[in-house]
Amino acid sequence: MTRPAAGEQRSTGSRFADHRLTVPAGGTWAAAFVIVARPHDAAAVLVGAVAALLVSLLLWRGLSARRRRSPSGRVGVGLLRALPTVMVCAALCSCVAAGVLVMQPAREPPLLVDSAQSALTAQLSVTGTPSETTHSGFGGEAVSGVRFEATLERIDDGRGRSDVTSTRVLLFVDGLDTADAPAIGSTIRVEGRFRATDDGSQTSWLVFVEGHPQLIRQPGWHLAWAAGLRAGFTDAARSLPGDGADLVPGLALGDDSLVDASLDQAMKDSGLSHLTAVSGANCAIVIAGALLLAGFAGLRRVARLCAAGAVLVLFVVLVTPQPSVVRAAAMAAIVLLSIGASRSARGMPVLCLAVVSLIVTDPWLSHSFGFALSTLATAGLLVLTRPLTAALRRWMPSWLAAVIAVPLAAQIACQPVLALLTPTIAPYSIPANLLAAPAAPVATVVGLLACLLGAIVPPLAVPAAWLCWLPAAWIGAVARFFSDAPGARLPWVPGVVGALLVLALTALALWVVLASRAPRLRRAAGVLLVTAVVGVYGGVLVGGTIALRLSVPQNWRIAACDIGQGDAVLVRSGDSVALIDTGPEPEALRSCLDRMQIDRIDLLVLTHFDLDHIGGVAAVAGMVDTALVGPTDGPADEAVVRRVIDSGAAVHEAARGDQGTLGTLTWGVLWPLERTTLRGNGASVTLRFSGDLDALFLGDLGESDQLQLLSEGPLAPVDVVKVAHHGSGDQSAELYDRIHARAGIISVGADNDYGHPNDRILAILADAATQVFRTDRMGLIVISVEGDELVAWSERTPSAVGASALSAVATRLDHDDRRSEDTWRLHAAQNHRRRPPSRNSRGSRCALRRSFWCPARSRSSPSEASGSCETC
């Protein structure tokens, strides 16, 4: 080979990434993804992989021998070159299948499989940091506590049977704070019930603990040291102001326990959530610092590498071995070993080798979204940064092109998975990353130093944390700014179809921008790409969203959002809007508010504090003027109220006699009574709206509470009733007969586990001549007033509404076939008389005679408000 040719080859090799391990790594990942989802087929896969390996080996040897006998011929050259890769893939696939065969029995201990529904005693080793969680209890009530991962070591059924095992589980402990949760490395004993997860899940069982864990053994010294450092640094960050305080532990240690729901959503909407997860950049900074200090200390090469390796291990222990941390640490370890062996370590081979090593060791890691996003982001940086920089350099300075190419490459690589997780597009992620990226390494380095300094000299913990606060506050401000910008989250096609569409469009865009051949074809493809994005996305998705909004009657008065198993009902009069409950999840409520074009809520009513009624409260943060809440029952309820107060709303604990106006409607609280001792469903705030539309909202009141409500005074007939407790059977026929509603709205989730709506309430409503409208079959339900008629509209045609209910109201129900929507006209019954809307003499929106909510006060000792209208 001539010298110029050799030099050209070196230049080419240094320009393009080495992808010899890319196919084996991708094949290993794909094989693991499939095998762990179907573990009982692992034996067949193992046999097939070994057979493919043997056949490939024999074929390769035969072709090689034939090639040696006729070196001038072209005998299967392409196949000869491909066979080594096929053999490697088959060997790795067999390793994955063998690993699943060996590890799967530990995930399914016989005693646990046989007694999964029974209460068992378990001994576990804690492996994950605790995080706060709120879930729905068996009765639908909100239950708060903590969750954390652990390794199950032993189970006992209390009847002499026991199993020794080693499998990962996820524990839920109710009524426990994160500060009181067991530390990583602790050995604990719990009593609880086990529920199996999907085969592909990293944790094989969910454990719902009864009571609190019993500590058997404290963690080792190294784990206790790391836990102390994390706790001390987090406590120091708590004293700092604003969003910067919440982000400081995340940027330095990957601990996002202080990040609240609104800031977390802002970070996601702006594409900055990856900054609070420890990644390769954090490991690179730590190792570089360790090597630099070891060099200043005069250590030899081997000693420097050993010191860097030790620091890397301590860093992983400190930040906990999350999937992204494990991937980054594996790559760093491979690089250190390569340097020690005097071999070059190039990016893609190192990444692929790390992926193969980790997935062969733990095949269930292939189902981890955190691992996938971390790996794809790294691959994007390694493969796309340089060509994107070269392409962008045509239109801008080189330094700016390099700065833009880094976040662009990571975003392009991760977008298909992000679209699969959340079917939205974050258009501001690149400018947000450009502004936040310079502050991230500063916050990481300064934060780590502050963490160590605070541990060595405790009085300096807070002053040191202040140094990390400034870059953290800047990142928080960038996230808030872009999350509040118009179009911060654009809708996208959900599911696998959306992810594949993103992948196809991304591949086409990269080919158009980066390819050097076929310029005419690339220009045509570019025009096609722009047309597809603008036409399909703008016309179908954005235009479809607008059409979806316009399909709803614009004169609506009541709208029952389709938010699953929960309540979220809007009432509108003029420009004033009330929202009764928020449903179980913020995303579903946000979608409904966006569809109904609601950006301000005059009155928010949280009837009680079950998760299916308050879980979506984050969706209305900063939108509420006044809030009425039911009686609180413990710290979890009070935390919800504080969140509403912190968002700028004036909060009042509701009781019978509270009243006010909403546009031309008047509202009054009928239940609970003042100084009530009831809590939960029985204390649900029951509200009546009166005017040109009469509506009654019953929360989750049961039959006995409904009868007590009747005993407090007569209930006049209404037009619309929000049926209590999602249509449970615990209802009073006397109440529904007394109110004689024309329409009954049941806000209920499809295929729920509670049997809602119950046949008994459907019969009660039929006997009361009340037409049933249910969100599980009809989706969004809207009621408007047209003259003396109520018009009910739904987004879906009910496949089957209770036949008894339909037959009972057939004489009062006309279906208007002239409208294309699913619309029913509910005519006024003879015993309904319209009353003009009443106004209080001072024209105020409300007249709340008791004090605002105070966590230290109960109804037994109320304090008087300074004024009625002014305080409201």
Coordinates of N, CA and C in Angstrom, one line a residue, residues 630-631 653-655 671-679 682-683 708 858-860:
G630 N -63.1 20.3 50.8 CA -63.7 19.6 51.9 C -62.8 19.5 53.1
P631 N -63.3 18.9 54.2 CA -62.4 18.8 55.4 C -61.2 17.9 55.1
E653 N -62.4 26.3 53.5 CA -63.0 25.1 53.8 C -64.5 25.2 53.7
A654 N -65.2 24.5 52.9 CA -66.6 24.7 52.6 C -67.5 24.0 53.7
A655 N -68.6 24.6 53.9 CA -69.6 24.1 54.8 C -71.0 24.6 54.4
W671 N -73.7 20.6 51.8 CA -73.0 19.6 52.6 C -71.5 19.8 52.4
P672 N -70.7 19.5 53.5 CA -71.0 19.0 54.8 C -71.5 20.1 55.8
L673 N -71.9 19.7 56.9 CA -72.3 20.7 58.0 C -71.0 21.3 58.6
E674 N -71.2 22.5 59.2 CA -70.1 23.1 59.8 C -69.7 22.3 61.0
R675 N -68.4 22.3 61.3 CA -67.8 21.5 62.4 C -68.1 20.0 62.3
T676 N -68.2 19.5 61.1 CA -68.4 18.1 60.9 C -67.2 17.3 61.3
T677 N -67.5 16.1 61.8 CA -66.5 15.1 62.1 C -66.3 14.1 61.0
L678 N -67.1 14.2 59.9 CA -67.0 13.3 58.8 C -65.7 13.6 58.0
R679 N -65.2 12.6 57.4 CA -64.1 12.8 56.5 C -64.3 11.9 55.2
G682 N -68.0 10.7 52.9 CA -69.1 11.2 53.6 C -69.1 12.7 53.9
A683 N -67.9 13.3 53.7 CA -67.8 14.8 53.8 C -67.7 15.5 52.5
Q708 N -79.0 12.0 55.3 CA -78.8 13.1 56.2 C -78.9 14.4 55.5
S858 N -59.4 23.3 63.0 CA -60.4 22.3 62.6 C -61.7 23.0 62.7
R859 N -62.8 22.3 62.2 CA -64.1 22.9 62.2 C -64.6 23.1 63.7
S860 N -64.0 22.4 64.6 CA -64.5 22.5 66.0 C -64.1 23.8 66.6

